[in-house]
Amino acid sequence: MHTQATYPVCKLLSLLGIIAFNVGCTTTYQTHWVEPSGYLDDYSMLTDGEGEDAILSYWNENVDWTQYDKMLFEPIAIWTGENSQLNELPHGERYKLKELLENQMRESLKKDFRLVVRPSPNTLRVELVITEAETSTILLDFYSILYPSARVLSELQMLALGSESWVGSAGYESRITDAVTGELLMASVDRRAGSKHLSGAFDSWDDVNEAYKYWVIQLLINSVINANYRTVWNLISGSKLLEATQ
């Protein structure tokens, strides 16, 4: 006899296989810090993320995630501050940034949710904004990959500032609410930067795109897996098996 938890457990096992592969193959890493953009209403509720959570996150521990089988995924927006590089991007490139992430998100989420356009019972509302998307400096990034002295300086910058030199980076903020009641279920703030690798070294947007791919998996974890299974995920994300794939 199948219990109510059987279906979420099957999803968990399936997703963990996907996650282990994607985490092991990722060419970006989570930075040491992130600057809140002002998009979320209250940052005081956020705490340091655990395992593969965002840098800052909030989880409503009283939520039964298994009740949700539909998702209202709001169009992704760009949210910028005064000094954001995104302010200098042409309209076409800003549109491309949004579409690239939104298409990846929708393609992944529709496998586990029925995507809807209106609020209804048992529906999650997902709001996500891009707060940063900075390209790599191709020639200098390539130089720092090949020459040991430049690589050392890059690693020293990572220790001091949280990201290596000349790489691309991207950031987002998001919240998930009950589409009917508006109750806040989860919120997160994250930032990722590129690592020193030859794959994609001649594409200035490669690090941003790789961060997007990682966040697609991260959102899938946050919205599909019941909060009760987060302990299992944290244990696996810290296991020697997963570390060996990184």
CSV table of C-alpha atoms in Angstrom, one decimal:
chain,number,residue,atom,x,y,z
A,1,MET,CA,0.0,0.0,0.0
A,2,HIS,CA,1.4,3.4,-1.0
A,3,THR,CA,1.5,6.1,1.7
A,4,GLN,CA,1.1,9.8,1.1
A,5,ALA,CA,4.8,10.2,1.4
A,6,THR,CA,5.7,7.7,-1.3
A,7,TYR,CA,5.4,10.0,-4.3
A,8,PRO,CA,7.5,12.8,-2.8
A,9,VAL,CA,10.1,10.2,-1.7
A,10,CYS,CA,10.3,9.0,-5.3
A,11,LYS,CA,10.7,12.5,-6.5
A,12,LEU,CA,13.5,13.0,-3.9
A,13,LEU,CA,15.4,10.0,-5.0
A,14,SER,CA,15.1,11.0,-8.7
A,15,LEU,CA,16.1,14.6,-8.1
A,16,LEU,CA,19.1,13.7,-5.9
A,17,GLY,CA,20.6,11.7,-8.8
A,18,ILE,CA,20.1,14.8,-11.1
A,19,ILE,CA,21.5,17.1,-8.4
A,20,ALA,CA,24.6,15.0,-7.7
A,21,PHE,CA,25.4,15.0,-11.5
A,22,ASN,CA,24.8,18.8,-11.9
A,23,VAL,CA,26.6,19.8,-8.8
A,24,GLY,CA,29.6,17.7,-9.8
A,25,CYS,CA,29.6,19.2,-13.3
A,26,THR,CA,29.1,22.8,-12.4
A,27,THR,CA,31.7,25.4,-13.4
A,28,THR,CA,30.4,28.1,-11.0
A,29,TYR,CA,30.6,28.3,-7.3
A,30,GLN,CA,28.6,30.1,-4.6
A,31,THR,CA,30.4,33.3,-3.5
A,32,HIS,CA,31.2,34.1,0.1
A,33,TRP,CA,28.6,36.9,0.4
A,34,VAL,CA,25.8,38.6,-1.4
A,35,GLU,CA,24.5,42.2,-1.2
A,36,PRO,CA,20.7,42.4,-0.8
A,37,SER,CA,19.1,44.4,-3.6
A,38,GLY,CA,16.1,45.7,-1.8
A,39,TYR,CA,13.6,43.5,-3.7
A,40,LEU,CA,12.4,41.4,-0.8
A,41,ASP,CA,10.3,43.1,1.9
A,42,ASP,CA,12.2,41.9,4.9
A,43,TYR,CA,15.7,40.5,5.0
A,44,SER,CA,15.8,40.1,8.8
A,45,MET,CA,14.1,36.7,8.5
A,46,LEU,CA,16.8,35.3,6.2
A,47,THR,CA,19.5,33.1,7.7
A,48,ASP,CA,22.7,31.5,6.3
A,49,GLY,CA,21.7,28.8,3.9
A,50,GLU,CA,22.4,25.1,4.6
A,51,GLY,CA,23.8,22.5,2.3
A,52,GLU,CA,23.0,23.6,-1.3
A,53,ASP,CA,20.6,26.3,-0.2
A,54,ALA,CA,21.1,29.9,-1.4
A,55,ILE,CA,23.5,32.1,0.6
A,56,LEU,CA,20.6,33.6,2.5
A,57,SER,CA,17.3,31.8,2.8
A,58,TYR,CA,14.1,31.5,4.8
A,59,TRP,CA,11.9,28.4,5.1
A,60,ASN,CA,8.4,28.4,6.6
A,61,GLU,CA,8.7,25.2,8.7
A,62,ASN,CA,4.9,24.8,9.0
A,63,VAL,CA,4.3,24.1,5.3
A,64,ASP,CA,3.1,20.9,3.9
A,65,TRP,CA,4.8,21.0,0.5
A,66,THR,CA,3.1,17.8,-0.7
A,67,GLN,CA,-0.2,19.7,-1.1
A,68,TYR,CA,1.1,21.8,-4.0
A,69,ASP,CA,0.8,20.4,-7.5
A,70,LYS,CA,0.5,23.6,-9.5
A,71,MET,CA,2.7,26.6,-10.0
A,72,LEU,CA,2.1,30.2,-11.0
A,73,PHE,CA,5.6,31.2,-12.3
A,74,GLU,CA,5.7,35.0,-12.6
A,75,PRO,CA,7.7,36.4,-15.5
A,76,ILE,CA,11.3,37.0,-14.4
A,77,ALA,CA,12.3,40.6,-14.0
A,78,ILE,CA,15.6,42.5,-13.7
A,79,TRP,CA,16.0,44.4,-10.4
A,80,THR,CA,19.0,46.7,-10.2
A,81,GLY,CA,20.6,49.2,-8.0
A,82,GLU,CA,22.3,52.5,-9.0
A,83,ASN,CA,25.7,50.9,-9.7
A,84,SER,CA,24.6,47.7,-11.3
A,85,GLN,CA,26.2,46.8,-14.6
A,86,LEU,CA,22.8,45.7,-15.7
A,87,ASN,CA,21.8,49.4,-16.1
A,88,GLU,CA,24.3,49.7,-18.9
A,89,LEU,CA,23.0,46.7,-20.9
A,90,PRO,CA,21.0,47.4,-24.1
A,91,HIS,CA,17.4,46.4,-23.9
A,92,GLY,CA,17.9,43.4,-26.2
A,93,GLU,CA,20.6,41.9,-23.9
A,94,ARG,CA,18.5,42.5,-20.8
A,95,TYR,CA,15.6,40.7,-22.5
A,96,LYS,CA,17.9,37.8,-23.5
A,97,LEU,CA,19.0,37.5,-19.9
A,98,LYS,CA,15.5,37.2,-18.6
A,99,GLU,CA,14.3,34.8,-21.4
A,100,LEU,CA,17.3,32.5,-21.0
A,101,LEU,CA,16.7,31.9,-17.3
A,102,GLU,CA,12.9,31.8,-17.6
A,103,ASN,CA,12.9,29.3,-20.4
A,104,GLN,CA,15.2,27.0,-18.5
A,105,MET,CA,13.1,27.3,-15.3
A,106,ARG,CA,9.8,26.6,-17.0
A,107,GLU,CA,11.1,23.6,-19.0
A,108,SER,CA,12.4,22.0,-15.8
A,109,LEU,CA,9.4,22.9,-13.5
A,110,LYS,CA,6.7,21.7,-15.9
A,111,LYS,CA,7.9,18.1,-15.4
A,112,ASP,CA,6.7,18.2,-11.8
A,113,PHE,CA,4.0,20.9,-11.7
A,114,ARG,CA,1.1,22.0,-13.8
A,115,LEU,CA,2.0,25.6,-14.8
A,116,VAL,CA,-1.0,27.9,-14.5
A,117,VAL,CA,-1.6,31.6,-15.1
A,118,ARG,CA,-4.2,32.3,-12.3
A,119,PRO,CA,-4.1,31.7,-8.6
A,120,SER,CA,-6.0,28.6,-7.4
A,121,PRO,CA,-5.8,26.2,-4.4
A,122,ASN,CA,-2.7,24.1,-4.0
A,123,THR,CA,-0.7,26.4,-6.2
A,124,LEU,CA,2.8,27.9,-5.5
A,125,ARG,CA,3.5,31.4,-6.7
A,126,VAL,CA,7.2,31.9,-7.6
A,127,GLU,CA,8.7,35.3,-8.1
A,128,LEU,CA,12.3,35.7,-9.1
A,129,VAL,CA,14.4,38.7,-10.1
A,130,ILE,CA,17.9,38.9,-11.6
A,131,THR,CA,19.9,41.2,-9.4
A,132,GLU,CA,23.3,40.8,-11.1
A,133,ALA,CA,24.7,39.4,-14.4
A,134,GLU,CA,28.3,40.4,-15.1
A,135,THR,CA,30.3,39.0,-18.0
A,136,SER,CA,33.8,37.7,-17.8
A,137,THR,CA,36.8,39.5,-19.3
A,138,ILE,CA,37.8,36.9,-21.9
A,139,LEU,CA,41.5,37.6,-22.5
A,140,LEU,CA,42.4,38.4,-18.9
A,141,ASP,CA,40.4,35.4,-17.7
A,142,PHE,CA,42.2,33.2,-20.1
A,143,TYR,CA,45.5,34.6,-19.1
A,144,SER,CA,44.9,33.9,-15.5
A,145,ILE,CA,44.0,30.3,-16.3
A,146,LEU,CA,47.3,29.6,-18.1
A,147,TYR,CA,49.9,31.5,-16.0
A,148,PRO,CA,50.5,30.3,-12.5
A,149,SER,CA,51.4,33.8,-11.1
A,150,ALA,CA,48.2,35.3,-12.4
A,151,ARG,CA,46.3,32.3,-11.0
A,152,VAL,CA,47.8,32.9,-7.5
A,153,LEU,CA,46.6,36.5,-7.6
A,154,SER,CA,43.2,35.4,-8.7
A,155,GLU,CA,43.0,32.9,-5.8
A,156,LEU,CA,44.1,35.6,-3.3
A,157,GLN,CA,41.3,37.8,-4.6
A,158,MET,CA,38.8,35.0,-4.0
A,159,LEU,CA,39.9,34.7,-0.4
A,160,ALA,CA,39.5,38.5,0.1
A,161,LEU,CA,36.4,39.3,-2.0
A,162,GLY,CA,34.7,35.9,-2.5
A,163,SER,CA,35.2,35.6,-6.3
A,164,GLU,CA,38.2,35.1,-8.6
A,165,SER,CA,39.4,37.8,-11.0
A,166,TRP,CA,38.0,38.5,-14.5
A,167,VAL,CA,35.3,35.9,-14.2
A,168,GLY,CA,31.6,36.4,-14.7
A,169,SER,CA,29.0,36.4,-11.9
A,170,ALA,CA,25.2,36.4,-11.4
A,171,GLY,CA,22.8,37.0,-8.6
A,172,TYR,CA,19.1,36.6,-7.9
A,173,GLU,CA,16.4,37.0,-5.2
A,174,SER,CA,13.2,35.0,-5.1
A,175,ARG,CA,10.2,34.2,-3.0
A,176,ILE,CA,7.7,31.4,-3.0
A,177,THR,CA,4.2,32.1,-1.6
A,178,ASP,CA,0.9,30.3,-1.5
A,179,ALA,CA,-0.9,31.7,-4.6
A,180,VAL,CA,-4.2,32.0,-2.8
A,181,THR,CA,-3.4,33.2,0.7
A,182,GLY,CA,-0.1,35.0,0.0
A,183,GLU,CA,1.6,33.2,2.9
A,184,LEU,CA,5.4,33.3,2.5
A,185,LEU,CA,6.7,29.8,2.2
A,186,MET,CA,10.3,30.4,1.2
A,187,ALA,CA,12.7,33.3,0.2
A,188,SER,CA,16.3,33.3,-1.0
A,189,VAL,CA,19.1,35.5,-2.0
A,190,ASP,CA,22.0,34.0,-3.9
A,191,ARG,CA,25.1,34.8,-6.0
A,192,ARG,CA,27.4,32.6,-8.0
A,193,ALA,CA,30.7,33.3,-9.9
A,194,GLY,CA,32.7,31.5,-12.5
A,195,SER,CA,35.7,29.3,-11.8
A,196,LYS,CA,38.9,29.1,-13.7
A,197,HIS,CA,38.2,26.6,-16.5
A,198,LEU,CA,38.9,26.3,-20.2
A,199,SER,CA,35.3,25.2,-21.0
A,200,GLY,CA,33.4,28.3,-22.2
A,201,ALA,CA,36.5,30.5,-21.7
A,202,PHE,CA,35.8,32.3,-24.9
A,203,ASP,CA,32.2,33.1,-24.2
A,204,SER,CA,31.9,36.1,-21.9
A,205,TRP,CA,28.4,35.0,-20.8
A,206,ASP,CA,29.3,31.4,-20.1
A,207,ASP,CA,29.6,31.9,-16.3
A,208,VAL,CA,26.2,33.6,-16.1
A,209,ASN,CA,24.6,30.8,-18.1
A,210,GLU,CA,26.2,28.1,-15.9
A,211,ALA,CA,24.9,29.9,-12.8
A,212,TYR,CA,21.4,29.8,-14.4
A,213,LYS,CA,21.7,26.1,-15.0
A,214,TYR,CA,22.5,25.6,-11.3
A,215,TRP,CA,19.7,27.7,-10.1
A,216,VAL,CA,17.2,25.7,-12.2
A,217,ILE,CA,18.1,22.7,-10.1
A,218,GLN,CA,18.1,24.7,-6.9
A,219,LEU,CA,14.6,26.0,-7.5
A,220,LEU,CA,13.5,22.5,-8.3
A,221,ILE,CA,14.8,21.3,-5.0
A,222,ASN,CA,13.1,24.2,-3.1
A,223,SER,CA,9.7,23.8,-4.6
A,224,VAL,CA,9.4,20.0,-5.2
A,225,ILE,CA,11.0,18.4,-2.1
A,226,ASN,CA,8.9,18.5,1.1
A,227,ALA,CA,10.7,20.5,3.8
A,228,ASN,CA,10.9,17.4,5.9
A,229,TYR,CA,13.4,16.0,3.4
A,230,ARG,CA,15.8,18.9,3.6
A,231,THR,CA,17.8,17.1,6.3
A,232,VAL,CA,18.4,14.2,4.0
A,233,TRP,CA,19.5,16.6,1.2
A,234,ASN,CA,22.0,18.3,3.6
A,235,LEU,CA,23.5,15.0,4.6
A,236,ILE,CA,24.0,14.0,1.0
A,237,SER,CA,25.3,17.3,-0.1
A,238,GLY,CA,28.0,17.0,2.6
A,239,SER,CA,28.8,13.4,1.9
A,240,LYS,CA,32.2,12.1,0.6
A,241,LEU,CA,30.4,10.7,-2.4
A,242,LEU,CA,29.3,14.1,-3.6
A,243,GLU,CA,32.5,15.8,-2.7
A,244,ALA,CA,34.3,13.3,-4.9
A,245,THR,CA,32.4,14.6,-7.9
A,246,GLN,CA,33.2,18.2,-7.4
